[in-house]
mmCIF file of C-alpha atoms and ligand atoms in Angstrom:
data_model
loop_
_atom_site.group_PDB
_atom_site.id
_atom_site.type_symbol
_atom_site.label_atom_id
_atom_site.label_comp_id
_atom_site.label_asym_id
_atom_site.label_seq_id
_atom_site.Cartn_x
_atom_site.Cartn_y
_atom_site.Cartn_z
ATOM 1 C CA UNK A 1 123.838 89.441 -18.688
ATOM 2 C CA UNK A 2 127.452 89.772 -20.459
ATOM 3 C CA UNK A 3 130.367 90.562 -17.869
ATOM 4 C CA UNK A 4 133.134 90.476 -20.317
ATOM 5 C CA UNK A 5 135.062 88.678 -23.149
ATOM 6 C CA UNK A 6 136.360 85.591 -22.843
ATOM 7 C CA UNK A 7 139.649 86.934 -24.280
ATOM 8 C CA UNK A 8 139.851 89.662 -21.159
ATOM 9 C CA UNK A 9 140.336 86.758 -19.010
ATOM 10 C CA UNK A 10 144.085 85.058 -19.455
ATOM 11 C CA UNK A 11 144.622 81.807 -17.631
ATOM 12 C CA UNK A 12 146.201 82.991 -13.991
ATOM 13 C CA UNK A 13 144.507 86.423 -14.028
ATOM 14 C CA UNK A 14 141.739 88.402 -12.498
ATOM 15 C CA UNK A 15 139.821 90.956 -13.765
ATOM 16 C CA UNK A 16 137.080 93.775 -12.199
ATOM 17 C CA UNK A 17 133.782 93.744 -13.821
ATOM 18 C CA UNK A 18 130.833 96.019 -12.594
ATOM 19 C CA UNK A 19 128.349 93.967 -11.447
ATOM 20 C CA UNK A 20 125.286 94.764 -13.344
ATOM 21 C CA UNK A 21 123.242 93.305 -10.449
ATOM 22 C CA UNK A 22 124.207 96.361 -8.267
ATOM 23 C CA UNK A 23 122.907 99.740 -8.723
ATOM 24 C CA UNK A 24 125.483 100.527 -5.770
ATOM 25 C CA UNK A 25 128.629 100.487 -7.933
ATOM 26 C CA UNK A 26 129.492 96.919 -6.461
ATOM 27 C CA UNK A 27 131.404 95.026 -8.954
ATOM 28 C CA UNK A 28 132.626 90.959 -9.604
ATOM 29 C CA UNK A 29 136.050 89.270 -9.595
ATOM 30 C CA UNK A 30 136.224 87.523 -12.863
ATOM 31 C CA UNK A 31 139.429 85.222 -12.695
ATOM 32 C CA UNK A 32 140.814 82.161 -14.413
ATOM 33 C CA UNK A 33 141.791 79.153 -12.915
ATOM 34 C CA UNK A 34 142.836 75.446 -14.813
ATOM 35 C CA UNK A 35 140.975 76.984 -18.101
ATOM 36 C CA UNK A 36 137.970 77.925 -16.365
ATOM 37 C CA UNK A 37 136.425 81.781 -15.219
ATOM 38 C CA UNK A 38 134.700 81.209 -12.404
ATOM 39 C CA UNK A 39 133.518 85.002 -10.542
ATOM 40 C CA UNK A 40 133.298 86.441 -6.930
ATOM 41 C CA UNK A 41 131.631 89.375 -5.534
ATOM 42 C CA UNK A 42 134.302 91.796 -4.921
ATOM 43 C CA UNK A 43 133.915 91.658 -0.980
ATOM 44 C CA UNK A 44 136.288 90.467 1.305
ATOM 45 C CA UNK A 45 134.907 88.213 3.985
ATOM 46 C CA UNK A 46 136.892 89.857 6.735
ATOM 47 C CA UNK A 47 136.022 93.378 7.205
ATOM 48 C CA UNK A 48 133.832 93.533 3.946
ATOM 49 C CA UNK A 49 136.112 95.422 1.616
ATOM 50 C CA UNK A 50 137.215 94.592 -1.682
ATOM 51 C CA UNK A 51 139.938 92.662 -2.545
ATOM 52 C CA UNK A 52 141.677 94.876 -5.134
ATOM 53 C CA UNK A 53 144.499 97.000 -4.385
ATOM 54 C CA UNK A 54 143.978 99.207 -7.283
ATOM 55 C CA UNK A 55 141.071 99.651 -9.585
ATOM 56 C CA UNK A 56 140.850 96.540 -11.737
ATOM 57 C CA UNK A 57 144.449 94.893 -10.354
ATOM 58 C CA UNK A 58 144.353 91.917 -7.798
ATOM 59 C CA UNK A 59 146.802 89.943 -5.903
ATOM 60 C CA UNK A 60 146.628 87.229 -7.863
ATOM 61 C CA UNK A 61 149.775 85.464 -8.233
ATOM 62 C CA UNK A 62 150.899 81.417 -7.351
ATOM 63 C CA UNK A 63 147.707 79.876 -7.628
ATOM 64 C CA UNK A 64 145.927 82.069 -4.661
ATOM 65 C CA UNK A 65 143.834 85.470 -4.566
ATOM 66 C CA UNK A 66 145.208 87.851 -2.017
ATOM 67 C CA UNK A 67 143.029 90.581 -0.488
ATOM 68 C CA UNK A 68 144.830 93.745 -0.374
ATOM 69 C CA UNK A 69 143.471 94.724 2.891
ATOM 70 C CA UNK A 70 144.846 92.576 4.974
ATOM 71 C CA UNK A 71 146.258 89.893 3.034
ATOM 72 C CA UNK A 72 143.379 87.072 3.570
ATOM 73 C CA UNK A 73 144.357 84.817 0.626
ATOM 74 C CA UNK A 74 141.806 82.798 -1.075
ATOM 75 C CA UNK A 75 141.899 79.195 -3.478
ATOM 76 C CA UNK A 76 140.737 80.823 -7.046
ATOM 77 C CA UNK A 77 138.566 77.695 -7.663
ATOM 78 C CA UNK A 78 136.520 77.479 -4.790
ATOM 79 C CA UNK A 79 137.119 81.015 -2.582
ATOM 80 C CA UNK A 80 137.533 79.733 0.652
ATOM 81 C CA UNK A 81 139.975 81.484 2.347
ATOM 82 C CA UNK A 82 143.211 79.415 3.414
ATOM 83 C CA UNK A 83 144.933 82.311 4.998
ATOM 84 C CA UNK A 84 144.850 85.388 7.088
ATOM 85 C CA UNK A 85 142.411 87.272 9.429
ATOM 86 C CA UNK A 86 138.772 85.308 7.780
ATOM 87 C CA UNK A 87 140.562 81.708 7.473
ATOM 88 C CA UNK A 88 138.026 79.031 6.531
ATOM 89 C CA UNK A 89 135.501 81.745 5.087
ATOM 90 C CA UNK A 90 134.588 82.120 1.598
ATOM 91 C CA UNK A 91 133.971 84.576 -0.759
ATOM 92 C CA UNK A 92 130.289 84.559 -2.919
ATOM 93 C CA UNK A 93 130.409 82.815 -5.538
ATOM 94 C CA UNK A 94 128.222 83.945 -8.796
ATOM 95 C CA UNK A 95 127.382 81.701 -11.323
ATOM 96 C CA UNK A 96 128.855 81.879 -14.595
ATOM 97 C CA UNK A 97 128.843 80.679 -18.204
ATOM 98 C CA UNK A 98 131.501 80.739 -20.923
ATOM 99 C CA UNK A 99 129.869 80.663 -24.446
ATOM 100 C CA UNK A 100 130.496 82.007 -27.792
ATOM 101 C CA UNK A 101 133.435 84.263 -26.847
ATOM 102 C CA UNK A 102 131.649 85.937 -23.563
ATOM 103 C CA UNK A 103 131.257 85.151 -19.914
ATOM 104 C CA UNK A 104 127.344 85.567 -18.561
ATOM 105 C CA UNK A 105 126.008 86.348 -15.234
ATOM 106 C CA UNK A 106 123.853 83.092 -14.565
ATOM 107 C CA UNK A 107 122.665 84.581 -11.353
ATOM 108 C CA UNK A 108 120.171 86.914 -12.060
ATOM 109 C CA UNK A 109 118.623 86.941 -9.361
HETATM 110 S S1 FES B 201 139.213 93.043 4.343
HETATM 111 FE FE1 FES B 201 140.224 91.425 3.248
HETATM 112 S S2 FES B 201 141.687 90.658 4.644
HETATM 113 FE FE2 FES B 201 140.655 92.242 5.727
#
């Protein structure tokens, strides 16, 4: 399943894709770290909200992912939390591939 173009990812930002997994509404963070999109669901261990403080717009600045919340901050290559209320907790991660242009849900399931 396509989540979005390669080219809507820019090194050092995050992006909010629907999750097409989830007929709930849920949706992904779809981020770029060191070259590579790697993508979260958009649920904050803590208190289970998401992370974005707008629609679309993330915390995402000096190499960490900050939920809005509460301000539980995250390592963009792995998701484990290294600060605030849900230290040592991760967020899910959901398997991804970058080909031709697009990044693909590998986690159908
Ligand atoms: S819900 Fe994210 S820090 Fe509380």
């Amino acid at each position: 399943m396509r989540l979005c173009a390669s080219e809507e990812v820019a090194e050092g930002q995050a992006i909010e894709c629907p999750d097409p997994r989830d007929l709930e509404g849920g949706t992904l963070i779809v981020l770029r770290s060191g070259g590579r999109v790697r993508a979260y669901l958009n649920v904050c261990p803590h208190a289970g909200r998401p992370l974005n403080w707008a629609p679309g717009r993330f915390l995402y600045a000096h190499g960490q992912l900050v939920c809005a919340a509460h301000g539980a901050s995250f390592q963009p290559d792995d998701g484990i939390c290294i600060g605030g209320p849900c230290r040592g907790d991760s967020l899910r991660l959901v398997w991804t591939r970058e080909e031709d242009g697009v990044v693909w849900l590998e986690d159908a399931a």
